[in-house]
Structures are given as structure tokens and as C-alpha cells.
JSON list of C-alpha atoms in Angstrom, two decimals:
[
{"chain": "A", "resi": 1035, "resn": "UNK", "atom": "CA", "xyz": [22.12, 7.99, -12.10]},
{"chain": "A", "resi": 1036, "resn": "UNK", "atom": "CA", "xyz": [19.91, 6.22, -9.55]},
{"chain": "A", "resi": 1037, "resn": "UNK", "atom": "CA", "xyz": [17.16, 8.87, -9.97]},
{"chain": "A", "resi": 1038, "resn": "UNK", "atom": "CA", "xyz": [16.88, 8.09, -13.70]},
{"chain": "A", "resi": 1039, "resn": "UNK", "atom": "CA", "xyz": [16.60, 4.11, -12.64]},
{"chain": "A", "resi": 1040, "resn": "UNK", "atom": "CA", "xyz": [13.73, 5.24, -10.37]},
{"chain": "A", "resi": 1041, "resn": "UNK", "atom": "CA", "xyz": [12.11, 7.24, -12.89]},
{"chain": "A", "resi": 1042, "resn": "UNK", "atom": "CA", "xyz": [12.38, 4.58, -15.53]},
{"chain": "A", "resi": 1043, "resn": "UNK", "atom": "CA", "xyz": [11.14, 1.97, -12.98]},
{"chain": "A", "resi": 1044, "resn": "UNK", "atom": "CA", "xyz": [8.04, 4.22, -12.15]},
{"chain": "A", "resi": 1045, "resn": "UNK", "atom": "CA", "xyz": [7.23, 4.66, -15.62]},
{"chain": "A", "resi": 1046, "resn": "UNK", "atom": "CA", "xyz": [7.54, 0.82, -16.44]},
{"chain": "A", "resi": 1047, "resn": "UNK", "atom": "CA", "xyz": [5.33, 0.17, -13.27]},
{"chain": "A", "resi": 1048, "resn": "UNK", "atom": "CA", "xyz": [2.75, 2.72, -14.66]},
{"chain": "A", "resi": 1049, "resn": "UNK", "atom": "CA", "xyz": [2.79, 1.45, -17.94]},
{"chain": "A", "resi": 1050, "resn": "UNK", "atom": "CA", "xyz": [2.16, -2.26, -16.59]},
{"chain": "A", "resi": 1051, "resn": "UNK", "atom": "CA", "xyz": [-0.60, -1.02, -14.49]},
{"chain": "A", "resi": 1052, "resn": "UNK", "atom": "CA", "xyz": [-2.26, 0.28, -17.60]},
{"chain": "A", "resi": 1053, "resn": "UNK", "atom": "CA", "xyz": [-1.87, -2.78, -19.60]},
{"chain": "A", "resi": 1054, "resn": "UNK", "atom": "CA", "xyz": [-3.24, -5.08, -16.54]},
{"chain": "A", "resi": 1055, "resn": "UNK", "atom": "CA", "xyz": [-6.07, -2.64, -16.20]},
{"chain": "A", "resi": 1056, "resn": "UNK", "atom": "CA", "xyz": [-7.29, -3.19, -19.94]},
{"chain": "A", "resi": 1057, "resn": "UNK", "atom": "CA", "xyz": [-7.55, -7.00, -18.81]},
{"chain": "A", "resi": 1058, "resn": "UNK", "atom": "CA", "xyz": [-10.11, -6.47, -16.18]},
{"chain": "A", "resi": 1059, "resn": "UNK", "atom": "CA", "xyz": [-13.33, -7.79, -17.16]},
{"chain": "A", "resi": 1060, "resn": "UNK", "atom": "CA", "xyz": [-16.36, -5.97, -16.28]},
{"chain": "A", "resi": 1061, "resn": "UNK", "atom": "CA", "xyz": [-20.04, -6.92, -16.61]},
{"chain": "A", "resi": 1062, "resn": "UNK", "atom": "CA", "xyz": [-22.81, -4.99, -17.91]},
{"chain": "A", "resi": 1063, "resn": "UNK", "atom": "CA", "xyz": [-23.96, -4.04, -14.37]},
{"chain": "A", "resi": 1064, "resn": "UNK", "atom": "CA", "xyz": [-21.43, -1.76, -12.78]},
{"chain": "A", "resi": 1065, "resn": "UNK", "atom": "CA", "xyz": [-21.16, 1.68, -11.30]},
{"chain": "A", "resi": 1066, "resn": "UNK", "atom": "CA", "xyz": [-20.29, 4.46, -13.56]},
{"chain": "A", "resi": 1067, "resn": "UNK", "atom": "CA", "xyz": [-16.56, 4.50, -12.80]},
{"chain": "A", "resi": 1068, "resn": "UNK", "atom": "CA", "xyz": [-16.16, 0.86, -12.91]},
{"chain": "A", "resi": 1069, "resn": "UNK", "atom": "CA", "xyz": [-13.36, -1.20, -11.46]},
{"chain": "A", "resi": 1070, "resn": "UNK", "atom": "CA", "xyz": [-10.69, 0.24, -13.88]},
{"chain": "A", "resi": 1071, "resn": "UNK", "atom": "CA", "xyz": [-10.88, 3.90, -12.64]},
{"chain": "A", "resi": 1072, "resn": "UNK", "atom": "CA", "xyz": [-8.74, 3.37, -9.36]},
{"chain": "A", "resi": 1073, "resn": "UNK", "atom": "CA", "xyz": [-5.88, 1.53, -11.33]},
{"chain": "A", "resi": 1074, "resn": "UNK", "atom": "CA", "xyz": [-5.88, 4.18, -14.00]},
{"chain": "A", "resi": 1075, "resn": "UNK", "atom": "CA", "xyz": [-5.63, 6.88, -11.47]},
{"chain": "A", "resi": 1076, "resn": "UNK", "atom": "CA", "xyz": [-2.85, 5.12, -9.59]},
{"chain": "A", "resi": 1077, "resn": "UNK", "atom": "CA", "xyz": [-0.88, 4.46, -12.85]},
{"chain": "A", "resi": 1078, "resn": "UNK", "atom": "CA", "xyz": [-1.30, 8.19, -13.88]},
{"chain": "A", "resi": 1079, "resn": "UNK", "atom": "CA", "xyz": [-0.08, 9.63, -10.80]},
{"chain": "A", "resi": 1080, "resn": "UNK", "atom": "CA", "xyz": [2.82, 7.10, -10.87]},
{"chain": "A", "resi": 1081, "resn": "UNK", "atom": "CA", "xyz": [3.70, 7.83, -14.39]},
{"chain": "A", "resi": 1082, "resn": "UNK", "atom": "CA", "xyz": [3.66, 11.57, -13.67]},
{"chain": "A", "resi": 1083, "resn": "UNK", "atom": "CA", "xyz": [6.21, 11.12, -10.83]},
{"chain": "A", "resi": 1084, "resn": "UNK", "atom": "CA", "xyz": [8.20, 8.82, -12.83]},
{"chain": "A", "resi": 1085, "resn": "UNK", "atom": "CA", "xyz": [8.48, 11.56, -15.52]},
{"chain": "A", "resi": 1086, "resn": "UNK", "atom": "CA", "xyz": [9.11, 14.25, -13.14]},
{"chain": "A", "resi": 1087, "resn": "UNK", "atom": "CA", "xyz": [12.22, 12.00, -11.39]},
{"chain": "A", "resi": 1088, "resn": "UNK", "atom": "CA", "xyz": [13.54, 11.51, -15.00]},
{"chain": "A", "resi": 1089, "resn": "UNK", "atom": "CA", "xyz": [13.17, 15.20, -15.79]},
{"chain": "A", "resi": 1090, "resn": "UNK", "atom": "CA", "xyz": [14.78, 16.58, -12.63]},
{"chain": "A", "resi": 1091, "resn": "UNK", "atom": "CA", "xyz": [17.15, 13.98, -11.07]},
{"chain": "A", "resi": 1092, "resn": "UNK", "atom": "CA", "xyz": [18.95, 14.94, -8.06]},
{"chain": "A", "resi": 1093, "resn": "UNK", "atom": "CA", "xyz": [22.40, 15.49, -8.95]},
{"chain": "A", "resi": 1094, "resn": "UNK", "atom": "CA", "xyz": [23.94, 14.18, -5.63]},
{"chain": "A", "resi": 1095, "resn": "UNK", "atom": "CA", "xyz": [21.13, 11.89, -4.00]},
{"chain": "A", "resi": 1096, "resn": "UNK", "atom": "CA", "xyz": [21.58, 11.19, -0.32]},
{"chain": "A", "resi": 1097, "resn": "UNK", "atom": "CA", "xyz": [21.30, 7.37, 0.33]},
{"chain": "A", "resi": 1098, "resn": "UNK", "atom": "CA", "xyz": [20.29, 6.09, 3.78]},
{"chain": "A", "resi": 1099, "resn": "UNK", "atom": "CA", "xyz": [22.75, 4.25, 5.92]},
{"chain": "A", "resi": 1100, "resn": "UNK", "atom": "CA", "xyz": [22.78, 0.36, 6.26]},
{"chain": "A", "resi": 1101, "resn": "UNK", "atom": "CA", "xyz": [20.77, 0.50, 9.58]},
{"chain": "A", "resi": 1102, "resn": "UNK", "atom": "CA", "xyz": [18.01, 2.75, 7.73]},
{"chain": "A", "resi": 1103, "resn": "UNK", "atom": "CA", "xyz": [18.04, 0.21, 4.80]},
{"chain": "A", "resi": 1104, "resn": "UNK", "atom": "CA", "xyz": [17.57, -2.80, 7.23]},
{"chain": "A", "resi": 1105, "resn": "UNK", "atom": "CA", "xyz": [14.44, -0.79, 8.78]},
{"chain": "A", "resi": 1106, "resn": "UNK", "atom": "CA", "xyz": [13.21, -0.11, 5.17]},
{"chain": "A", "resi": 1107, "resn": "UNK", "atom": "CA", "xyz": [13.55, -3.97, 4.51]},
{"chain": "A", "resi": 1108, "resn": "UNK", "atom": "CA", "xyz": [11.86, -4.95, 7.67]},
{"chain": "A", "resi": 1109, "resn": "UNK", "atom": "CA", "xyz": [8.93, -2.56, 6.95]},
{"chain": "A", "resi": 1110, "resn": "UNK", "atom": "CA", "xyz": [8.49, -4.21, 3.79]},
{"chain": "A", "resi": 1111, "resn": "UNK", "atom": "CA", "xyz": [8.49, -7.56, 5.22]},
{"chain": "A", "resi": 1112, "resn": "UNK", "atom": "CA", "xyz": [5.93, -6.61, 7.65]},
{"chain": "A", "resi": 1113, "resn": "UNK", "atom": "CA", "xyz": [3.71, -5.52, 4.60]},
{"chain": "A", "resi": 1114, "resn": "UNK", "atom": "CA", "xyz": [4.21, -8.97, 2.83]},
{"chain": "A", "resi": 1115, "resn": "UNK", "atom": "CA", "xyz": [3.36, -10.79, 6.14]},
{"chain": "A", "resi": 1116, "resn": "UNK", "atom": "CA", "xyz": [0.27, -8.86, 6.47]},
{"chain": "A", "resi": 1117, "resn": "UNK", "atom": "CA", "xyz": [-0.80, -9.64, 2.93]},
{"chain": "A", "resi": 1118, "resn": "UNK", "atom": "CA", "xyz": [0.03, -13.26, 3.68]},
{"chain": "A", "resi": 1119, "resn": "UNK", "atom": "CA", "xyz": [-1.70, -13.46, 7.18]},
{"chain": "A", "resi": 1120, "resn": "UNK", "atom": "CA", "xyz": [-5.08, -11.44, 6.02]},
{"chain": "A", "resi": 1121, "resn": "UNK", "atom": "CA", "xyz": [-6.94, -14.46, 4.95]},
{"chain": "A", "resi": 1122, "resn": "UNK", "atom": "CA", "xyz": [-6.15, -16.21, 8.12]},
{"chain": "A", "resi": 1123, "resn": "UNK", "atom": "CA", "xyz": [-6.10, -13.92, 10.93]},
{"chain": "A", "resi": 1124, "resn": "UNK", "atom": "CA", "xyz": [-8.70, -11.42, 9.39]},
{"chain": "A", "resi": 1125, "resn": "UNK", "atom": "CA", "xyz": [-8.68, -7.82, 8.63]},
{"chain": "A", "resi": 1126, "resn": "UNK", "atom": "CA", "xyz": [-8.70, -6.36, 12.28]},
{"chain": "A", "resi": 1127, "resn": "UNK", "atom": "CA", "xyz": [-6.27, -8.58, 13.60]},
{"chain": "A", "resi": 1128, "resn": "UNK", "atom": "CA", "xyz": [-3.86, -8.47, 10.78]},
{"chain": "A", "resi": 1129, "resn": "UNK", "atom": "CA", "xyz": [-4.17, -4.71, 10.45]},
{"chain": "A", "resi": 1130, "resn": "UNK", "atom": "CA", "xyz": [-3.50, -4.34, 14.26]},
{"chain": "A", "resi": 1131, "resn": "UNK", "atom": "CA", "xyz": [-0.55, -6.21, 14.20]},
{"chain": "A", "resi": 1132, "resn": "UNK", "atom": "CA", "xyz": [1.10, -4.44, 11.19]},
{"chain": "A", "resi": 1133, "resn": "UNK", "atom": "CA", "xyz": [-0.17, -1.01, 12.02]},
{"chain": "A", "resi": 1134, "resn": "UNK", "atom": "CA", "xyz": [1.19, -1.53, 15.58]},
{"chain": "A", "resi": 1135, "resn": "UNK", "atom": "CA", "xyz": [4.74, -2.72, 14.27]},
{"chain": "A", "resi": 1136, "resn": "UNK", "atom": "CA", "xyz": [4.87, 0.46, 11.86]},
{"chain": "A", "resi": 1137, "resn": "UNK", "atom": "CA", "xyz": [3.98, 2.86, 14.56]},
{"chain": "A", "resi": 1138, "resn": "UNK", "atom": "CA", "xyz": [6.42, 1.50, 16.90]},
{"chain": "A", "resi": 1139, "resn": "UNK", "atom": "CA", "xyz": [9.20, 1.73, 14.10]},
{"chain": "A", "resi": 1140, "resn": "UNK", "atom": "CA", "xyz": [7.86, 5.44, 13.30]},
{"chain": "A", "resi": 1141, "resn": "UNK", "atom": "CA", "xyz": [8.44, 6.55, 17.04]},
{"chain": "A", "resi": 1142, "resn": "UNK", "atom": "CA", "xyz": [5.41, 5.40, 19.04]},
{"chain": "A", "resi": 1143, "resn": "UNK", "atom": "CA", "xyz": [6.32, 3.86, 22.52]},
{"chain": "A", "resi": 1144, "resn": "UNK", "atom": "CA", "xyz": [6.16, 0.22, 23.44]},
{"chain": "A", "resi": 1145, "resn": "UNK", "atom": "CA", "xyz": [2.77, 0.72, 25.15]},
{"chain": "A", "resi": 1146, "resn": "UNK", "atom": "CA", "xyz": [1.18, 3.29, 22.57]},
{"chain": "A", "resi": 1147, "resn": "UNK", "atom": "CA", "xyz": [2.18, 1.32, 19.33]},
{"chain": "A", "resi": 1148, "resn": "UNK", "atom": "CA", "xyz": [-0.02, -1.72, 20.30]},
{"chain": "A", "resi": 1149, "resn": "UNK", "atom": "CA", "xyz": [-2.90, 0.82, 21.23]},
{"chain": "A", "resi": 1150, "resn": "UNK", "atom": "CA", "xyz": [-2.42, 2.66, 18.00]},
{"chain": "A", "resi": 1151, "resn": "UNK", "atom": "CA", "xyz": [-2.48, -0.20, 15.71]},
{"chain": "A", "resi": 1152, "resn": "UNK", "atom": "CA", "xyz": [-5.69, -1.50, 17.47]},
{"chain": "A", "resi": 1153, "resn": "UNK", "atom": "CA", "xyz": [-7.36, 2.09, 17.28]},
{"chain": "A", "resi": 1154, "resn": "UNK", "atom": "CA", "xyz": [-6.10, 2.36, 13.56]},
{"chain": "A", "resi": 1155, "resn": "UNK", "atom": "CA", "xyz": [-7.50, -1.01, 12.83]},
{"chain": "A", "resi": 1156, "resn": "UNK", "atom": "CA", "xyz": [-10.87, -0.69, 14.45]},
{"chain": "A", "resi": 1157, "resn": "UNK", "atom": "CA", "xyz": [-11.05, 2.87, 12.84]},
{"chain": "A", "resi": 1158, "resn": "UNK", "atom": "CA", "xyz": [-10.68, 1.72, 9.20]},
{"chain": "A", "resi": 1159, "resn": "UNK", "atom": "CA", "xyz": [-13.01, -1.46, 9.95]},
{"chain": "A", "resi": 1160, "resn": "UNK", "atom": "CA", "xyz": [-15.55, 0.79, 11.18]},
{"chain": "A", "resi": 1161, "resn": "UNK", "atom": "CA", "xyz": [-15.23, 3.06, 8.07]},
{"chain": "A", "resi": 1162, "resn": "UNK", "atom": "CA", "xyz": [-14.97, 0.58, 5.36]},
{"chain": "A", "resi": 1163, "resn": "UNK", "atom": "CA", "xyz": [-17.06, -2.40, 6.68]},
{"chain": "A", "resi": 1164, "resn": "UNK", "atom": "CA", "xyz": [-19.66, -0.69, 8.94]},
{"chain": "A", "resi": 1165, "resn": "UNK", "atom": "CA", "xyz": [-20.18, 2.66, 7.14]},
{"chain": "A", "resi": 1166, "resn": "UNK", "atom": "CA", "xyz": [-19.36, 1.82, 3.58]},
{"chain": "A", "resi": 1167, "resn": "UNK", "atom": "CA", "xyz": [-20.43, -1.72, 3.58]},
{"chain": "A", "resi": 1168, "resn": "UNK", "atom": "CA", "xyz": [-17.42, -3.25, 2.05]},
{"chain": "A", "resi": 1169, "resn": "UNK", "atom": "CA", "xyz": [-16.57, -6.84, 2.90]},
{"chain": "A", "resi": 1170, "resn": "UNK", "atom": "CA", "xyz": [-13.00, -7.17, 4.55]},
{"chain": "A", "resi": 1171, "resn": "UNK", "atom": "CA", "xyz": [-11.11, -10.38, 5.29]},
{"chain": "A", "resi": 1172, "resn": "UNK", "atom": "CA", "xyz": [-12.90, -12.41, 8.26]},
{"chain": "A", "resi": 1173, "resn": "UNK", "atom": "CA", "xyz": [-10.65, -13.97, 10.69]},
{"chain": "A", "resi": 1174, "resn": "UNK", "atom": "CA", "xyz": [-11.47, -16.74, 13.16]},
{"chain": "A", "resi": 1175, "resn": "UNK", "atom": "CA", "xyz": [-13.44, -14.36, 15.26]},
{"chain": "A", "resi": 1176, "resn": "UNK", "atom": "CA", "xyz": [-15.79, -13.43, 12.35]},
{"chain": "A", "resi": 1177, "resn": "UNK", "atom": "CA", "xyz": [-14.54, -10.17, 11.75]}
]
């Protein structure tokens, strides 16, 4: 039963993505794919995954225990905090904090997790800002 609910939710979310994508206004000067391509791809993949789960539900789903559900809720909380802190802290600092916490929860040690978060943050910054030229949220330090 829970798989069918998840599949239906995924289909509804994919339909919502497609509907919202039709509301994106484009200017006459845009790249060949335009801003609608990525949301349409995400909606397509999400819709196919939802259809698969609806067609082949697990007869006896294996639910995580209460402790694991708390960890999942904390990870979701970190992602919400990341989105809220991104404008004020900037991309590098917010990403370093969020990635560091998630690395720690995925098994990195207390010394390796902050270092991994910083390396991940600087690596993504280098690729997206320095190489691809995309603008990222600037923090109080200008990056």
C-alpha cells in the first residue's frame, strides 16, 4: 500500500513540475534548450519512477526504525536550513556546513567531515563559478 502511495505522489509531483514549467516565461534571446529543459527532464524521470513503483509495488516493504527516521528528518532539516542560510552565508560557507554535516552522518569521522564539506564546497564553487561562469550566492566575504 505504501508503495502505491509513493508512486501516486511521484506522479502528482511530476505533473506539478510539468504544469509549473509551462508557466516559465522565456525571452526571445535564449539558448536552444531554454530554461524549461531541466524541469521537463526531472518531471519525466520522476514520472517514470512513479509509474514503475505503481506497477511493481513491494509486497512487504521494509520500513526503517524510529532512529533512522529521526536521522532522515534531521537531514531534511539540514537541507531546509541550507536553503534558508544560502543568501546570508553565501554558497561556499553554507555548502561547507551542509555537506560537512551530511558527510558526518554518512560515516565520516569528526575531523574528516568538516574537511570533506569544505573540499566539496570549494570544488563545486570552482566548477560552477570559475569554470562555467554561473553566479552563486555571495556571502559576507564576497564568495
